[in-house]
CSV table of C-alpha atoms in Angstrom, one decimal:
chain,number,residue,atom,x,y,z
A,1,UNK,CA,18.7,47.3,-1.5
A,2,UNK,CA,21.3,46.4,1.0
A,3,UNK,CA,24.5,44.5,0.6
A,4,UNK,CA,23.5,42.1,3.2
A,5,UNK,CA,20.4,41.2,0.8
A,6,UNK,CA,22.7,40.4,-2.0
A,7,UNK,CA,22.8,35.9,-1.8
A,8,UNK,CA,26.1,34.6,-1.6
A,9,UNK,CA,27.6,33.1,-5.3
A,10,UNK,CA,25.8,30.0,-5.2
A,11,UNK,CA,26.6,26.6,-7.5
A,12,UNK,CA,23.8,24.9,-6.5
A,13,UNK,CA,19.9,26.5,-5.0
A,14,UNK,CA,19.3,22.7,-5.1
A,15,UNK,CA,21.7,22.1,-2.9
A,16,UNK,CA,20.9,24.9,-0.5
A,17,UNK,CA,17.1,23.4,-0.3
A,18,UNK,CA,18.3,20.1,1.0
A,19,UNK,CA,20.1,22.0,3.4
A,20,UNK,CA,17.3,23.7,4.7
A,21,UNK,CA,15.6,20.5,5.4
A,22,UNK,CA,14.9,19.2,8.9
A,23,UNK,CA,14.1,15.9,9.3
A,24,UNK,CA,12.6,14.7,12.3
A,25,UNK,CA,12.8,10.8,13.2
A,26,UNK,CA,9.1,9.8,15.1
A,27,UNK,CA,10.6,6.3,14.8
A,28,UNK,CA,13.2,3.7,13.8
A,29,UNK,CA,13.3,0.2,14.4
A,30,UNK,CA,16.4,-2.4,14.2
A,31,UNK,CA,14.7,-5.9,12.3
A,32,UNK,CA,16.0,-9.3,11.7
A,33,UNK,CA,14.0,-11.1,10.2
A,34,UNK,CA,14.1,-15.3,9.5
A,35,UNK,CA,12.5,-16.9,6.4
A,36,UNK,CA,9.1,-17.2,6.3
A,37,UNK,CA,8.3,-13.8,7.4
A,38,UNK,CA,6.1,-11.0,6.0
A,39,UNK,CA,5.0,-7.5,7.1
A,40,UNK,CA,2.5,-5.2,5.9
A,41,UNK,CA,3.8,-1.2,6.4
A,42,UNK,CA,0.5,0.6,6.7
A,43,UNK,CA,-0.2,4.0,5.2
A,44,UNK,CA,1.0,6.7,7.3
A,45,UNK,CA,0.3,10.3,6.8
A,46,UNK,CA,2.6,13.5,6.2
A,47,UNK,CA,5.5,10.9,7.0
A,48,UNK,CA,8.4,9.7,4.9
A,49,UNK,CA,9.2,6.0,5.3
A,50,UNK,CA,12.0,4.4,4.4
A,51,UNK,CA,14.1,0.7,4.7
A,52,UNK,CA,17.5,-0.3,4.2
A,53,UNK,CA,18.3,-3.7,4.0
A,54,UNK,CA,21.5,-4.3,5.6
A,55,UNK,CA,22.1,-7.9,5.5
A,56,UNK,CA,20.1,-10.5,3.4
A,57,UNK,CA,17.2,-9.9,0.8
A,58,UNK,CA,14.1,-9.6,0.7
A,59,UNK,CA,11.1,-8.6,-1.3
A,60,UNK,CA,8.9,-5.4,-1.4
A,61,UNK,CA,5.1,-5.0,-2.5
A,62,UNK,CA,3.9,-2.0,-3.4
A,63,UNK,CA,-0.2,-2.7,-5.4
A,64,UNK,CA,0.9,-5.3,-8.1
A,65,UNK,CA,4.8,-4.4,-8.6
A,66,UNK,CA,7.1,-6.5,-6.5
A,67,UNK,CA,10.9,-5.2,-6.5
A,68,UNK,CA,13.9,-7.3,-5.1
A,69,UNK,CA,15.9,-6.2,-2.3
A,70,UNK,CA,19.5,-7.2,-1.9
A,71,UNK,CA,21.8,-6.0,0.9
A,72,UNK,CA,23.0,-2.0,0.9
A,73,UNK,CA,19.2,-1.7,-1.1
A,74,UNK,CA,17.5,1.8,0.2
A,75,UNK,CA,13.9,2.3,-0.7
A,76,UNK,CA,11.8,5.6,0.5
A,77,UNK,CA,8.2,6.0,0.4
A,78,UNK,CA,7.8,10.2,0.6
A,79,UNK,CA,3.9,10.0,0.9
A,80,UNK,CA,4.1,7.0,3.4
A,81,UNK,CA,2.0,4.9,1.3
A,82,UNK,CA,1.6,0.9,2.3
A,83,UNK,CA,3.3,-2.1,1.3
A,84,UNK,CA,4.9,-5.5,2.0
A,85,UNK,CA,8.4,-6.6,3.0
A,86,UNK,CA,8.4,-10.5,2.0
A,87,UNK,CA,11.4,-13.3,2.2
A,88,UNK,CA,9.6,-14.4,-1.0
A,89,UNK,CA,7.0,-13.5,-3.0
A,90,UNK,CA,3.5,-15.3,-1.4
A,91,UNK,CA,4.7,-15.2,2.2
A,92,UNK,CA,2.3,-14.9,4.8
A,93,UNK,CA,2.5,-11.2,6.2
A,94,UNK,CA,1.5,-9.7,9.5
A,95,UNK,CA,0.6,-6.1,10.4
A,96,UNK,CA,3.3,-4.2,11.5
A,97,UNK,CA,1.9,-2.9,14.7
A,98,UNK,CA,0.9,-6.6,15.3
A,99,UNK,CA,4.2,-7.7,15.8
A,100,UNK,CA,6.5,-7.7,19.0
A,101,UNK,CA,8.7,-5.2,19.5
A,102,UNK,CA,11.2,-4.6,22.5
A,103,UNK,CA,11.0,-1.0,23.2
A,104,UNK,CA,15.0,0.7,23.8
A,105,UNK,CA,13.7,4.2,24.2
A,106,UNK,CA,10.4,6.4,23.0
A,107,UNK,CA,11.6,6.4,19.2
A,108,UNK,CA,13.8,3.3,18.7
A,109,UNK,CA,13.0,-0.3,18.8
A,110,UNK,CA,13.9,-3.9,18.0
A,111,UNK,CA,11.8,-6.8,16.4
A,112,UNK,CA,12.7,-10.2,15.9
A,113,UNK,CA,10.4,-12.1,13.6
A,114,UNK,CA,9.8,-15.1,11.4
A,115,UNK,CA,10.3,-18.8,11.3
A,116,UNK,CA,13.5,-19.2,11.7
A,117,UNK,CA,15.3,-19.8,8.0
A,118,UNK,CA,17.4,-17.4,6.1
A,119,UNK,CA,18.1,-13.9,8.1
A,120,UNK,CA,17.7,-10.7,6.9
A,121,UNK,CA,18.3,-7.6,8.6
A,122,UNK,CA,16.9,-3.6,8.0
A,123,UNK,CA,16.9,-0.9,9.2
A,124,UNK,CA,13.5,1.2,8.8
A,125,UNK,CA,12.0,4.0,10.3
A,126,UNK,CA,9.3,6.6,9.5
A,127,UNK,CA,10.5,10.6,9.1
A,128,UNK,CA,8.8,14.1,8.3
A,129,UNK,CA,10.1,17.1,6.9
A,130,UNK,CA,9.0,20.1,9.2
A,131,UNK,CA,10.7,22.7,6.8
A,132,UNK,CA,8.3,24.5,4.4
A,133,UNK,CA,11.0,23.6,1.8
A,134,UNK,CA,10.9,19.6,2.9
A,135,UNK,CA,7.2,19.8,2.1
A,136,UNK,CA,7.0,21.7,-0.8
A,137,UNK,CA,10.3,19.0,-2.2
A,138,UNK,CA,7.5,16.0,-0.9
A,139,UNK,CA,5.2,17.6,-3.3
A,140,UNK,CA,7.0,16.5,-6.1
A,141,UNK,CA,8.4,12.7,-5.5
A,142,UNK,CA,7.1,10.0,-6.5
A,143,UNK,CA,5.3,7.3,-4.2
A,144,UNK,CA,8.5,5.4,-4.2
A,145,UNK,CA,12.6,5.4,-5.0
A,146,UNK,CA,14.6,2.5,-4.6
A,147,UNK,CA,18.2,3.1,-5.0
A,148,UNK,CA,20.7,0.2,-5.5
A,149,UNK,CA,24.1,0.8,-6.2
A,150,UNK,CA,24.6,4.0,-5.2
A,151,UNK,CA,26.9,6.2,-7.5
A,152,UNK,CA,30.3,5.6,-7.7
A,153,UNK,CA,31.1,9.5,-7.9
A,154,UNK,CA,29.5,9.3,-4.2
A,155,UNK,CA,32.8,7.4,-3.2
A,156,UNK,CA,33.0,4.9,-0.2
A,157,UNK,CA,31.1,7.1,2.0
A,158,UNK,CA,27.7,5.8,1.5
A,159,UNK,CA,29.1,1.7,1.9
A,160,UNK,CA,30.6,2.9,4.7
A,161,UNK,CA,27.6,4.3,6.1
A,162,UNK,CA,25.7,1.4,5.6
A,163,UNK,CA,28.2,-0.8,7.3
A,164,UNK,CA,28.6,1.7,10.2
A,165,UNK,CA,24.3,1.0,10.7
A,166,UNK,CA,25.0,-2.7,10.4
A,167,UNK,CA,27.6,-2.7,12.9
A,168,UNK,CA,25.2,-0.2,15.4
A,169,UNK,CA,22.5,-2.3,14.5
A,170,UNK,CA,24.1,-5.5,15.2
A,171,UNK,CA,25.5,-4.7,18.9
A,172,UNK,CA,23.8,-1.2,20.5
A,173,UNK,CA,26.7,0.2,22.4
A,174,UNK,CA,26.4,3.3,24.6
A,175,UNK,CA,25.3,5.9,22.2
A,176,UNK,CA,24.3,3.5,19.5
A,177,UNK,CA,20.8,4.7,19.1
A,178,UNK,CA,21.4,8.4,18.1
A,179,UNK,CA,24.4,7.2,16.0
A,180,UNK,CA,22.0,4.9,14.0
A,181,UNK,CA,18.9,7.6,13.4
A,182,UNK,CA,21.5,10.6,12.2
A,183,UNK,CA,22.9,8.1,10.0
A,184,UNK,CA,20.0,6.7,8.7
A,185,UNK,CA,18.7,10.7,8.1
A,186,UNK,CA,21.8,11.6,5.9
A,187,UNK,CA,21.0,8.6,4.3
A,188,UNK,CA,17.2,9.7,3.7
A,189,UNK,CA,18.7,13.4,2.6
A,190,UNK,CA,21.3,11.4,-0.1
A,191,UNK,CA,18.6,9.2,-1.4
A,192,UNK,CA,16.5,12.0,-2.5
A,193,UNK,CA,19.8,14.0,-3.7
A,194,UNK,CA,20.4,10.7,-5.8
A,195,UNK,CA,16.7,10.7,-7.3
A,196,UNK,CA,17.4,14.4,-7.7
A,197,UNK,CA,20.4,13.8,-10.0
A,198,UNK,CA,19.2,11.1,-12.3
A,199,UNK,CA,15.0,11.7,-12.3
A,200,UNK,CA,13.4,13.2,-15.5
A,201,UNK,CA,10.7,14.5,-12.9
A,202,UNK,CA,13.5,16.8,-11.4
A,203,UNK,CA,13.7,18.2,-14.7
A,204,UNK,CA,10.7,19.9,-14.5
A,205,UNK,CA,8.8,23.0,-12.5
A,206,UNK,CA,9.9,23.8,-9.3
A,207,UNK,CA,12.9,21.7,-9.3
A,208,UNK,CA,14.1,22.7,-12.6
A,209,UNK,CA,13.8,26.5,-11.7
A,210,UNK,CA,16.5,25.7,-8.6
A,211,UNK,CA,18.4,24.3,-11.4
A,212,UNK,CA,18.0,27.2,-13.4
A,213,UNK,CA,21.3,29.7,-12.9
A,214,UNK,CA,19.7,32.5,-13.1
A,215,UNK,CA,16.0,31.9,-11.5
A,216,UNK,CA,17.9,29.5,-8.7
A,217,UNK,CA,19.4,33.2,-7.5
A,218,UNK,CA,16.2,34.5,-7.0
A,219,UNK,CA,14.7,31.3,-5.8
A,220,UNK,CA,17.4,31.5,-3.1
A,221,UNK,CA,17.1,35.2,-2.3
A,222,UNK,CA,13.0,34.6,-1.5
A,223,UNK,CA,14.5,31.5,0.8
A,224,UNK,CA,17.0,32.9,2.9
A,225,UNK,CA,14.9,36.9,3.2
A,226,UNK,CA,11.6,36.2,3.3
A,227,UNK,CA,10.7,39.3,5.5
A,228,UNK,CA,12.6,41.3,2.9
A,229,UNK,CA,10.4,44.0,0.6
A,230,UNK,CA,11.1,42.0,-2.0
A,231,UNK,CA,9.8,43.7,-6.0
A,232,UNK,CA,9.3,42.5,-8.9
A,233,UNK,CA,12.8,44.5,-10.3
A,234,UNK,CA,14.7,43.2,-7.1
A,235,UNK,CA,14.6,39.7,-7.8
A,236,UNK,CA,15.1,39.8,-11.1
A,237,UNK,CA,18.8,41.6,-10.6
A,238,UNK,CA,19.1,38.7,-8.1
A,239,UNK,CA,18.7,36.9,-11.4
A,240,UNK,CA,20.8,38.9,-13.6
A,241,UNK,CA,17.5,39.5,-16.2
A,242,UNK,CA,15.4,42.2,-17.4
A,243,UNK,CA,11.8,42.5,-15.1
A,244,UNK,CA,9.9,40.9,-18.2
A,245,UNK,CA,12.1,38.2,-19.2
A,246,UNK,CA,12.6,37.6,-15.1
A,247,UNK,CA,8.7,37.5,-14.8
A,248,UNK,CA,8.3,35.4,-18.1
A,249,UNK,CA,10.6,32.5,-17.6
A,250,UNK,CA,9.7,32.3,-13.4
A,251,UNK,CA,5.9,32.1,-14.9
A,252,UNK,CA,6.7,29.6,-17.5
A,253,UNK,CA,9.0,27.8,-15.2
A,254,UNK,CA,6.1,27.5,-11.8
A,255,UNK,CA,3.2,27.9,-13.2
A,256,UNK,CA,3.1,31.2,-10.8
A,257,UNK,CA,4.1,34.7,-11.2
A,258,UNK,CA,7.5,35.2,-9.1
A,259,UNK,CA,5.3,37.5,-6.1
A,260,UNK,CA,2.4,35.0,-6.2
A,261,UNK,CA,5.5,32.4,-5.2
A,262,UNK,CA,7.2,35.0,-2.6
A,263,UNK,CA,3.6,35.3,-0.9
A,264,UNK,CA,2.8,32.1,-0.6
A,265,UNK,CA,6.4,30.8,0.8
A,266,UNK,CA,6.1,33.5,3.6
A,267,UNK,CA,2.4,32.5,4.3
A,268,UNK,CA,3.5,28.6,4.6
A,269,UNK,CA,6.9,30.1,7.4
A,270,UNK,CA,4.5,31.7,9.2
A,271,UNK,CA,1.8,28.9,9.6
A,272,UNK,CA,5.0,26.7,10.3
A,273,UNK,CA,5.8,29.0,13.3
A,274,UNK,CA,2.3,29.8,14.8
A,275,UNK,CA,2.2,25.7,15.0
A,276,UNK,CA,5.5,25.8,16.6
A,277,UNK,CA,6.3,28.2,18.9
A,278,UNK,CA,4.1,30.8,20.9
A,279,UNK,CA,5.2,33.9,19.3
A,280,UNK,CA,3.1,36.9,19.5
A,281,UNK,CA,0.8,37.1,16.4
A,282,UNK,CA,3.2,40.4,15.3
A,283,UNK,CA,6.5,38.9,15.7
A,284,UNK,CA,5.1,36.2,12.7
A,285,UNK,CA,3.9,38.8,10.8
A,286,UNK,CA,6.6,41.0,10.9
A,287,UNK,CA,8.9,38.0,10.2
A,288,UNK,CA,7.0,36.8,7.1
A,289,UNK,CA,7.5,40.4,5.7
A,290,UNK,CA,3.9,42.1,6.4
A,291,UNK,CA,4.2,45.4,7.9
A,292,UNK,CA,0.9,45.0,9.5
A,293,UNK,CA,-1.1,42.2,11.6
A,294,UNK,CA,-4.3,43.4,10.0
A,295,UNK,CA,-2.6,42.5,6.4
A,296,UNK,CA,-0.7,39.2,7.8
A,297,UNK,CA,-4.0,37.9,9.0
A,298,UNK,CA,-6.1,38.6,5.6
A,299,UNK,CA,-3.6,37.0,3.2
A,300,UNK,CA,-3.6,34.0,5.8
A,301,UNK,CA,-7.6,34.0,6.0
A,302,UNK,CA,-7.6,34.0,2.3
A,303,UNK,CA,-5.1,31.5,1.5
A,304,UNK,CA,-5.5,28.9,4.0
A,305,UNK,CA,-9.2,29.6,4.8
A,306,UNK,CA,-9.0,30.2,8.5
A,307,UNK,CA,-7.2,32.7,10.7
A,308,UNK,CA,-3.9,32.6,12.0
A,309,UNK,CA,-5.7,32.4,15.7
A,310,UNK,CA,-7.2,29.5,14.6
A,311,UNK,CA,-4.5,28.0,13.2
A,312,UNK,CA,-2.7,27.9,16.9
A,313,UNK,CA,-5.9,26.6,18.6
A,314,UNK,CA,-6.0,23.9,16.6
A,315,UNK,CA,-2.6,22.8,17.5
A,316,UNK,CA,-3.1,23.2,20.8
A,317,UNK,CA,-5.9,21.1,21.1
């Protein structure tokens, strides 16, 4: 195999799978709220929603659990489940897309609500991961993560952050909008880094074998060269093992033999890009490693039950 095949040393797959991520803001909204106030967050599908409360408190619901929320508070919702922000626990609450808003541009809004007591201010917005890697990292977190306090080993950086939103948040200057959502993205990215580093869950399958120095190499060889030939012996000198203890540990680790995974990440790139861009149905092919369009479109057919065509039209539609 060539050199340029060969991964760059790598500390951290983990890492490099968070890069990979892009997030894409459908909305963000600047709230202050004044005590009483309540608002139900409906459910929202294949979206990540998060809040950060950047002045004040306030209260979250989520079934029967109620959690607390103090100032510099972040809590995410991967599978965009519903729930309740409350000044206090009983408040009245109103639907979210019931309340007045004062549109600033297609993806970024204000609201003012409540009757008139103690403020709090968030910042909250709804985000998707397009990557194949952001949905197959949504696969494995919980419904929610709330992080308070962030790490000290993080430094000032993420206060800082959270003052820079306040401040944005608190006076929109010129430029103020895009400032606010890249912020409140890294933040999204760091939150889920932070659940990554202290989570017994990340500790386990897929997230554990990123972890894993010597399946991580091979993890990250499949991620960066899909369309490469990739065999069985070829990723596992990626890992540094022997074929059979490569192929035992990757089973043991997914749940999956390590060509059953390479297969299946190529198939989800190239449904990815026939919803995305208009590329000729070879181009994907070739690009997800099949030699042929004939092949491409029966290992498509068979995994996702429809063919790539279809795939497209439905988009389109």
């Amino acid at each position: 195999m060539d050199d340029c095949f060969q991964p760059a040393p790598l500390a951290d797959p983990l890492g490099e799978v968070l890069h990979m991520l892009r997030l894409t803001g459908t909305l963000y909204c600047r709230a202050t709220m004044t005590a009483p106030w309540g608002i139900v967050l409906p459910r929202l599908v294949d979206s990540m929603i998060f809040v950060i409360v950047t002045a004040g408190r306030c209260i979250a619901e989520m079934d029967d659990e109620s959690v607390p929320l103090s100032a510099g508070t972040m809590v995410l919702l991967p599978h965009g489940d519903s729930f309740k922000l409350l000044s206090e626990t009983g408040a009245h609450a109103e639907p979210l897309f019931d309340l007045p808003v004062e549109k600033i541009s297609e993806r970024y809004e204000l609201m003012t609500h409540g009757g008139g007591g103690e403020m709090t201010r968030a910042m909250a917005g709804v985000v998707q991961f397009d990557s194949v890697a952001g949905q197959r990292l949504l696969s494995v977190l919980p419904r929610v993560i709330r992080i308070e306090g962030w790490d000290e080993s993080l430094g000032d950086w993420v206060r800082s952050t959270l003052g820079l939103i306040s401040r944005e948040a608190s006076s929109l200057r010129p430029g103020g909008e895009i400032v606010m959502t890249r912020l409140a993205d890294i933040l999204v990215i760091q939150g889920v880094r932070t659940w990554l580093d202290s989570a017994p869950e990340s500790e386990q399958g897929w997230l554990a074998a990123l972890r894993d120095p010597q399946l991580g190499r091979a993890l990250v060889a499949i991620h960066r060269y899909p369309q490469t030939d990739w065999t069985l012996a070829q990723l596992a000198a990626q890992a540094g093992m022997s074929r059979s203890a490569f192929s035992a540990r990757f089973s043991a680790r997914l749940g999956q033999s390590a060509m059953a995974y390479l297969g299946q990440w190529r198939l989800h790139l190239a449904r990815a890009r026939l919803m995305e861009t208009t590329d000729p149905l070879a181009t994907v092919a070739r690009a997800a490693g099949y030699r042929s369009e004939a092949a491409f479109s029966r290992a498509f057919r068979q995994y996702f039950g429809k063919p790539p065509g279809a795939t497209r039209r439905s988009v389109a539609a």
